[in-house]
Coordinates of C-alpha atoms and ligand atoms in Angstrom, one line a residue:
M329 CA -52.3 -88.2 -59.6
S330 CA -51.1 -88.3 -63.2
A331 CA -53.0 -87.4 -66.4
S332 CA -52.1 -87.5 -70.0
T333 CA -53.6 -86.3 -73.3
A334 CA -57.0 -87.4 -74.3
T335 CA -57.6 -88.1 -77.9
G336 CA -61.3 -89.0 -78.0
T337 CA -64.1 -86.8 -79.2
I338 CA -67.4 -86.2 -77.4
A339 CA -70.9 -85.4 -78.6
T340 CA -71.8 -81.8 -79.3
A341 CA -75.0 -80.1 -80.3
E342 CA -75.1 -82.2 -83.5
H343 CA -74.6 -85.4 -81.6
A344 CA -77.5 -85.8 -79.1
R345 CA -76.8 -88.6 -76.6
P346 CA -80.0 -90.4 -75.6
G347 CA -80.2 -91.1 -71.9
Y348 CA -77.6 -88.5 -71.0
C349 CA -78.0 -87.2 -67.5
G350 CA -75.8 -84.5 -65.9
R351 CA -75.9 -82.6 -62.6
F352 CA -74.7 -79.7 -60.6
A353 CA -74.0 -80.4 -57.0
P354 CA -73.1 -77.2 -55.0
S355 CA -72.3 -77.2 -51.3
P356 CA -74.3 -74.5 -49.6
T357 CA -71.3 -73.0 -47.8
G358 CA -71.7 -69.6 -49.3
P359 CA -73.3 -67.9 -52.3
L360 CA -72.7 -69.0 -55.9
H361 CA -69.5 -67.4 -57.1
L362 CA -67.8 -67.0 -60.5
G363 CA -65.9 -70.3 -60.1
S364 CA -69.1 -72.3 -59.3
L365 CA -71.0 -70.4 -62.0
L366 CA -68.4 -71.7 -64.5
A367 CA -68.8 -75.3 -63.3
A368 CA -72.6 -74.9 -63.4
A369 CA -72.5 -73.5 -66.9
G370 CA -70.1 -76.2 -68.2
S371 CA -72.2 -79.0 -66.8
Y372 CA -75.5 -77.4 -68.1
L373 CA -74.1 -76.8 -71.6
Q374 CA -72.8 -80.3 -71.8
A375 CA -76.1 -81.8 -70.7
R376 CA -78.3 -79.5 -73.0
A377 CA -75.9 -79.9 -76.0
C378 CA -76.3 -83.6 -75.6
G379 CA -80.1 -83.3 -75.4
G380 CA -79.9 -84.6 -71.9
R381 CA -81.3 -84.0 -68.5
W382 CA -79.6 -81.7 -65.9
L383 CA -80.3 -82.3 -62.2
L384 CA -79.5 -80.2 -59.2
R385 CA -78.4 -81.5 -55.8
I386 CA -77.6 -79.5 -52.8
E387 CA -74.7 -81.1 -50.9
D388 CA -75.5 -80.0 -47.4
L389 CA -74.0 -82.9 -45.4
D390 CA -71.2 -81.0 -43.9
T391 CA -73.5 -79.2 -41.5
P392 CA -70.8 -77.2 -39.6
R393 CA -69.8 -75.6 -42.9
V394 CA -73.3 -75.0 -44.2
L395 CA -74.5 -71.4 -44.2
A396 CA -78.1 -70.9 -43.3
G397 CA -80.1 -70.0 -46.4
A398 CA -77.2 -70.5 -48.8
G399 CA -78.9 -73.4 -50.6
D400 CA -81.9 -71.4 -51.5
A401 CA -79.8 -68.4 -52.4
I402 CA -77.8 -70.6 -54.9
L403 CA -81.1 -71.8 -56.4
R404 CA -82.3 -68.2 -56.8
T405 CA -79.1 -67.1 -58.4
L406 CA -79.2 -70.0 -60.8
E407 CA -82.7 -69.1 -61.7
Q408 CA -81.7 -65.5 -62.2
F409 CA -79.0 -66.7 -64.6
G410 CA -81.6 -68.6 -66.6
F411 CA -80.6 -72.2 -65.7
E412 CA -83.5 -74.6 -66.1
W413 CA -83.1 -77.8 -64.2
D414 CA -85.1 -81.0 -64.5
G415 CA -87.1 -82.5 -61.7
A416 CA -87.0 -81.7 -58.0
V417 CA -83.9 -80.4 -56.3
I418 CA -82.3 -83.1 -54.1
R419 CA -80.9 -82.2 -50.7
Q420 CA -78.4 -84.7 -49.2
G421 CA -79.5 -84.0 -45.6
E422 CA -82.8 -85.7 -46.5
R423 CA -81.2 -88.8 -47.8
L424 CA -79.2 -90.2 -44.8
P425 CA -80.8 -93.7 -44.9
L426 CA -79.4 -94.2 -48.4
Y427 CA -75.8 -93.4 -47.2
Q428 CA -76.3 -95.7 -44.2
A429 CA -77.4 -98.5 -46.5
A430 CA -74.3 -98.1 -48.6
L431 CA -72.1 -98.1 -45.6
E432 CA -73.7 -101.3 -44.4
T433 CA -73.1 -102.9 -47.8
L434 CA -69.5 -102.0 -47.6
D435 CA -69.3 -103.2 -44.0
R436 CA -70.8 -106.6 -44.9
K437 CA -68.0 -106.9 -47.5
G438 CA -65.4 -106.3 -44.8
L439 CA -64.4 -103.0 -46.4
V440 CA -65.0 -100.7 -43.4
F441 CA -63.1 -100.2 -40.2
A442 CA -63.3 -97.9 -37.2
C443 CA -60.5 -95.4 -36.6
C444 CA -59.8 -93.4 -33.5
C445 CA -56.9 -91.3 -34.8
S446 CA -57.3 -87.6 -34.3
R447 CA -56.4 -85.1 -36.9
K448 CA -53.5 -84.0 -34.8
E449 CA -52.1 -87.5 -34.4
L450 CA -52.3 -88.1 -38.1
A451 CA -50.7 -84.7 -38.9
A452 CA -47.7 -85.7 -36.8
L453 CA -47.3 -88.9 -38.9
Q454 CA -47.5 -87.2 -42.3
P455 CA -44.7 -88.1 -44.7
A456 CA -43.1 -85.0 -46.2
A457 CA -43.7 -84.1 -49.9
L458 CA -47.1 -85.7 -50.3
E459 CA -48.8 -85.1 -53.7
E460 CA -52.1 -84.1 -52.3
D461 CA -54.5 -84.6 -49.4
S462 CA -53.3 -86.1 -46.2
F463 CA -52.1 -89.7 -46.1
Y464 CA -53.5 -92.2 -43.8
P465 CA -50.8 -94.8 -42.8
G466 CA -53.3 -97.5 -41.8
T467 CA -52.9 -97.0 -38.0
C468 CA -56.3 -98.6 -37.0
R469 CA -56.6 -101.0 -39.9
N470 CA -56.4 -104.0 -37.5
G471 CA -58.4 -102.4 -34.7
A472 CA -58.9 -99.0 -33.2
R473 CA -56.5 -98.4 -30.2
H474 CA -59.0 -96.3 -28.2
T475 CA -62.6 -97.3 -28.5
D476 CA -63.7 -94.8 -25.9
R477 CA -63.1 -91.9 -28.3
P478 CA -65.5 -90.9 -31.2
L479 CA -64.6 -93.2 -34.1
A480 CA -64.5 -92.4 -37.8
L481 CA -65.2 -95.1 -40.3
R482 CA -62.7 -95.6 -43.1
F483 CA -62.9 -97.5 -46.4
R484 CA -60.3 -100.2 -46.6
V485 CA -58.5 -99.3 -49.9
A486 CA -57.0 -102.1 -52.0
D487 CA -53.5 -101.7 -53.4
V488 CA -54.7 -101.2 -57.0
T489 CA -54.1 -98.5 -59.6
V490 CA -57.3 -96.8 -60.7
E491 CA -57.3 -95.7 -64.3
F492 CA -59.8 -93.7 -66.3
D493 CA -60.0 -91.3 -69.2
D494 CA -61.3 -87.9 -68.2
L495 CA -63.1 -86.3 -71.2
L496 CA -60.9 -83.2 -70.9
Q497 CA -57.9 -84.1 -68.8
G498 CA -57.1 -87.3 -70.5
R499 CA -55.8 -90.5 -69.0
C500 CA -55.7 -90.3 -65.2
T501 CA -54.1 -92.9 -62.9
Q502 CA -53.8 -93.1 -59.2
N503 CA -53.0 -95.7 -56.6
V504 CA -55.1 -94.5 -53.7
A505 CA -53.5 -96.9 -51.3
D506 CA -50.1 -95.2 -52.0
S507 CA -51.2 -91.6 -52.2
I508 CA -54.1 -91.3 -49.8
G509 CA -54.7 -94.5 -47.9
D510 CA -57.9 -95.8 -46.3
F511 CA -60.2 -92.8 -46.5
I512 CA -63.1 -91.6 -44.3
I513 CA -66.6 -92.5 -45.3
R514 CA -68.2 -91.5 -42.0
R515 CA -66.6 -88.8 -39.9
R516 CA -65.9 -88.8 -36.1
D517 CA -68.7 -86.4 -35.7
G518 CA -71.1 -89.0 -37.3
L519 CA -71.5 -87.1 -40.6
F520 CA -71.3 -89.1 -43.8
A521 CA -68.4 -88.0 -45.9
Y522 CA -68.7 -86.4 -49.3
Q523 CA -67.0 -89.3 -51.1
L524 CA -69.6 -91.8 -50.0
A525 CA -72.7 -89.6 -50.5
V526 CA -71.6 -88.3 -53.9
V527 CA -71.2 -91.9 -55.2
V528 CA -74.6 -93.0 -53.8
D529 CA -76.4 -90.0 -55.2
D530 CA -74.8 -90.0 -58.6
D531 CA -76.0 -93.6 -59.0
A532 CA -79.4 -93.0 -57.5
Q533 CA -80.0 -90.0 -59.7
G534 CA -78.9 -91.9 -62.8
I535 CA -76.1 -89.5 -63.6
T536 CA -74.3 -90.7 -66.8
E537 CA -71.6 -88.0 -66.9
V538 CA -70.2 -85.9 -64.1
V539 CA -69.0 -82.5 -65.3
R540 CA -67.3 -80.5 -62.5
G541 CA -64.2 -78.5 -61.6
C542 CA -60.7 -79.8 -61.7
D543 CA -60.5 -79.2 -57.9
L544 CA -62.4 -82.5 -57.6
L545 CA -60.3 -84.5 -60.1
S546 CA -58.2 -86.0 -57.4
N547 CA -61.3 -87.3 -55.6
T548 CA -62.4 -89.3 -58.6
P549 CA -60.3 -92.4 -58.1
R550 CA -61.6 -92.7 -54.5
Q551 CA -65.2 -92.4 -55.8
M552 CA -64.4 -95.0 -58.4
L553 CA -63.2 -97.4 -55.7
L554 CA -66.4 -96.9 -53.9
Q555 CA -68.5 -97.4 -57.1
D556 CA -66.7 -100.6 -57.8
A557 CA -67.1 -101.9 -54.2
L558 CA -70.8 -101.1 -54.2
G559 CA -71.3 -102.7 -57.7
L560 CA -72.3 -99.3 -59.2
T561 CA -71.7 -98.3 -62.8
R562 CA -69.1 -95.6 -63.1
P563 CA -70.3 -92.4 -64.9
A564 CA -68.1 -90.7 -67.4
Y565 CA -66.1 -87.7 -66.0
M566 CA -65.2 -84.3 -67.4
H567 CA -63.2 -82.0 -65.2
L568 CA -63.3 -78.4 -66.3
P569 CA -60.5 -75.9 -65.6
L570 CA -60.7 -73.8 -62.5
L571 CA -60.7 -70.1 -62.2
T572 CA -57.7 -69.2 -60.1
E573 CA -56.3 -66.1 -58.6
A574 CA -53.2 -64.9 -60.5
D575 CA -51.0 -66.6 -57.9
G576 CA -52.6 -70.0 -58.6
R577 CA -54.9 -70.2 -55.6
K578 CA -58.4 -71.4 -56.3
L579 CA -60.8 -68.5 -56.5
S580 CA -62.0 -68.3 -53.0
K581 CA -65.6 -67.6 -52.0
S582 CA -64.4 -64.7 -49.8
R583 CA -62.9 -62.6 -52.6
R584 CA -64.6 -61.2 -55.7
A585 CA -66.9 -64.1 -55.7
V586 CA -69.7 -62.8 -53.6
T587 CA -71.0 -60.1 -55.9
L588 CA -72.6 -62.5 -58.5
A589 CA -76.1 -61.8 -57.4
D590 CA -75.7 -58.1 -58.1
Q591 CA -74.4 -58.6 -61.6
Q592 CA -76.2 -58.5 -64.9
P593 CA -76.7 -62.2 -65.6
A594 CA -76.0 -61.9 -69.4
A595 CA -72.8 -60.0 -68.8
S596 CA -71.4 -62.4 -66.2
L597 CA -72.4 -65.5 -68.2
W598 CA -70.8 -63.9 -71.3
R599 CA -67.6 -63.6 -69.4
V600 CA -67.8 -67.2 -68.2
L601 CA -68.4 -68.4 -71.7
Q602 CA -65.3 -66.4 -72.8
W603 CA -63.3 -68.1 -70.1
L604 CA -64.6 -71.4 -71.3
R605 CA -63.2 -70.3 -74.7
Q606 CA -66.5 -70.4 -76.4
Q607 CA -66.2 -67.0 -78.1
P608 CA -69.7 -65.6 -77.5
P609 CA -70.7 -62.8 -80.0
D610 CA -70.4 -59.3 -78.4
E611 CA -74.0 -58.4 -79.0
L612 CA -75.2 -61.2 -76.7
M613 CA -73.5 -59.6 -73.7
R614 CA -76.3 -57.1 -73.2
G615 CA -79.3 -59.1 -74.5
P616 CA -81.6 -61.4 -72.6
V617 CA -79.8 -64.2 -71.0
R618 CA -81.9 -66.8 -72.8
D619 CA -80.5 -65.7 -76.1
L620 CA -77.0 -66.2 -74.8
W621 CA -78.0 -69.7 -73.6
S622 CA -79.5 -70.7 -76.9
W623 CA -76.4 -69.5 -78.7
A624 CA -74.1 -71.3 -76.2
I625 CA -75.9 -74.6 -76.3
R626 CA -75.7 -74.7 -80.1
A627 CA -72.0 -73.6 -80.1
W628 CA -70.8 -75.6 -77.1
N629 CA -67.4 -77.2 -77.8
P630 CA -65.7 -78.3 -74.6
M631 CA -62.8 -79.9 -76.4
V632 CA -61.1 -76.5 -76.7
L633 CA -60.5 -76.9 -73.0
R634 CA -58.6 -80.1 -73.4
N635 CA -55.7 -80.5 -71.0
T636 CA -56.4 -77.1 -69.4
R637 CA -56.6 -77.2 -65.6
E638 CA -56.5 -73.5 -64.7
I639 CA -57.8 -70.2 -65.9
P640 CA -55.9 -67.4 -64.1
L641 CA -58.4 -64.7 -63.4
D642 CA -56.2 -61.6 -63.7
A643 CA -54.9 -62.7 -67.1
V644 CA -58.3 -63.4 -68.5
Q645 CA -59.8 -60.2 -67.0
Q646 CA -57.2 -58.1 -68.7
S647 CA -57.8 -59.7 -72.0
A648 CA -61.6 -59.9 -71.7
Ligands
LIG1135 N1 -70.4 -80.3 -53.6 C1 -69.1 -80.2 -54.2 C2 -68.6 -78.8 -54.2 O1 -69.4 -77.8 -54.2 C3 -69.2 -80.7 -55.6 C4 -69.3 -82.1 -55.7 C5 -69.2 -82.7 -57.1 O2 -69.5 -82.0 -58.1 O3 -68.9 -83.9 -57.1 O4 -67.4 -78.6 -54.3

């Protein structure tokens, strides 16, 4: 996917945006870690600086990856860090009929087909040097070859270029048909896929702006295709840089990440703000976390992160 410089400005503390609604949507596959704290803080600050609402959604659809108790643990950690969300927390596992209805809408439009291809079969067909994700070559587009196997449902992708202006990453364009192909909206194990559920929920919750990590940037064109097909309004998107290991890997949940709950919230949040280039005053590092939040909401300026996709952890730790 390609992106180029954004030139626009966005609202800050001085520019309240009536009707703004943001969200944080963690998957409960492990405890909240520094990377997800950064995404949570960015979306929270953006919502509060705009005078908007901030909702929480637990994305627990991928049941084989869900860790028992992790959703509640994430909520407790967020509370401990002084996040204040609006309304009730939504859990995707309780909303399956909504995803089913969206699937049926797409099906009625002829945009869904069943696919029997196994992961192994598809892996064997992968063209070399793919940009990202795995490419689906359209094998079952005109009918599944084996109907006695568990079938996935795929969204029939039109050959169009999706274009949008990410608030930090600039102009993004992707032809999903060329780079990803028809993608799964209900898996072979019967679970609804993230792409479908996220689009349904962002709409149902009235989200006006999605602020999340850059690891999800390449998912956005797929989500926009679904929004268009379902007749939903596209929210605005802001993709924050990702904390990465020094070698460029995304900060994993298994390393360094797991100790958040034991940290002093103000000290950890102070570091996150520093990584977000907000320059928090030193004295707020040891104070109550609510003082840090009220400073950060007033001072929030995401535009200093423009065109930044990665924050290498070792580099920032040494300089912090
Ligand atoms: N549940 C996703 C994750 O934890 C985030 C989804 C989103 O923000 O769109 O990576």
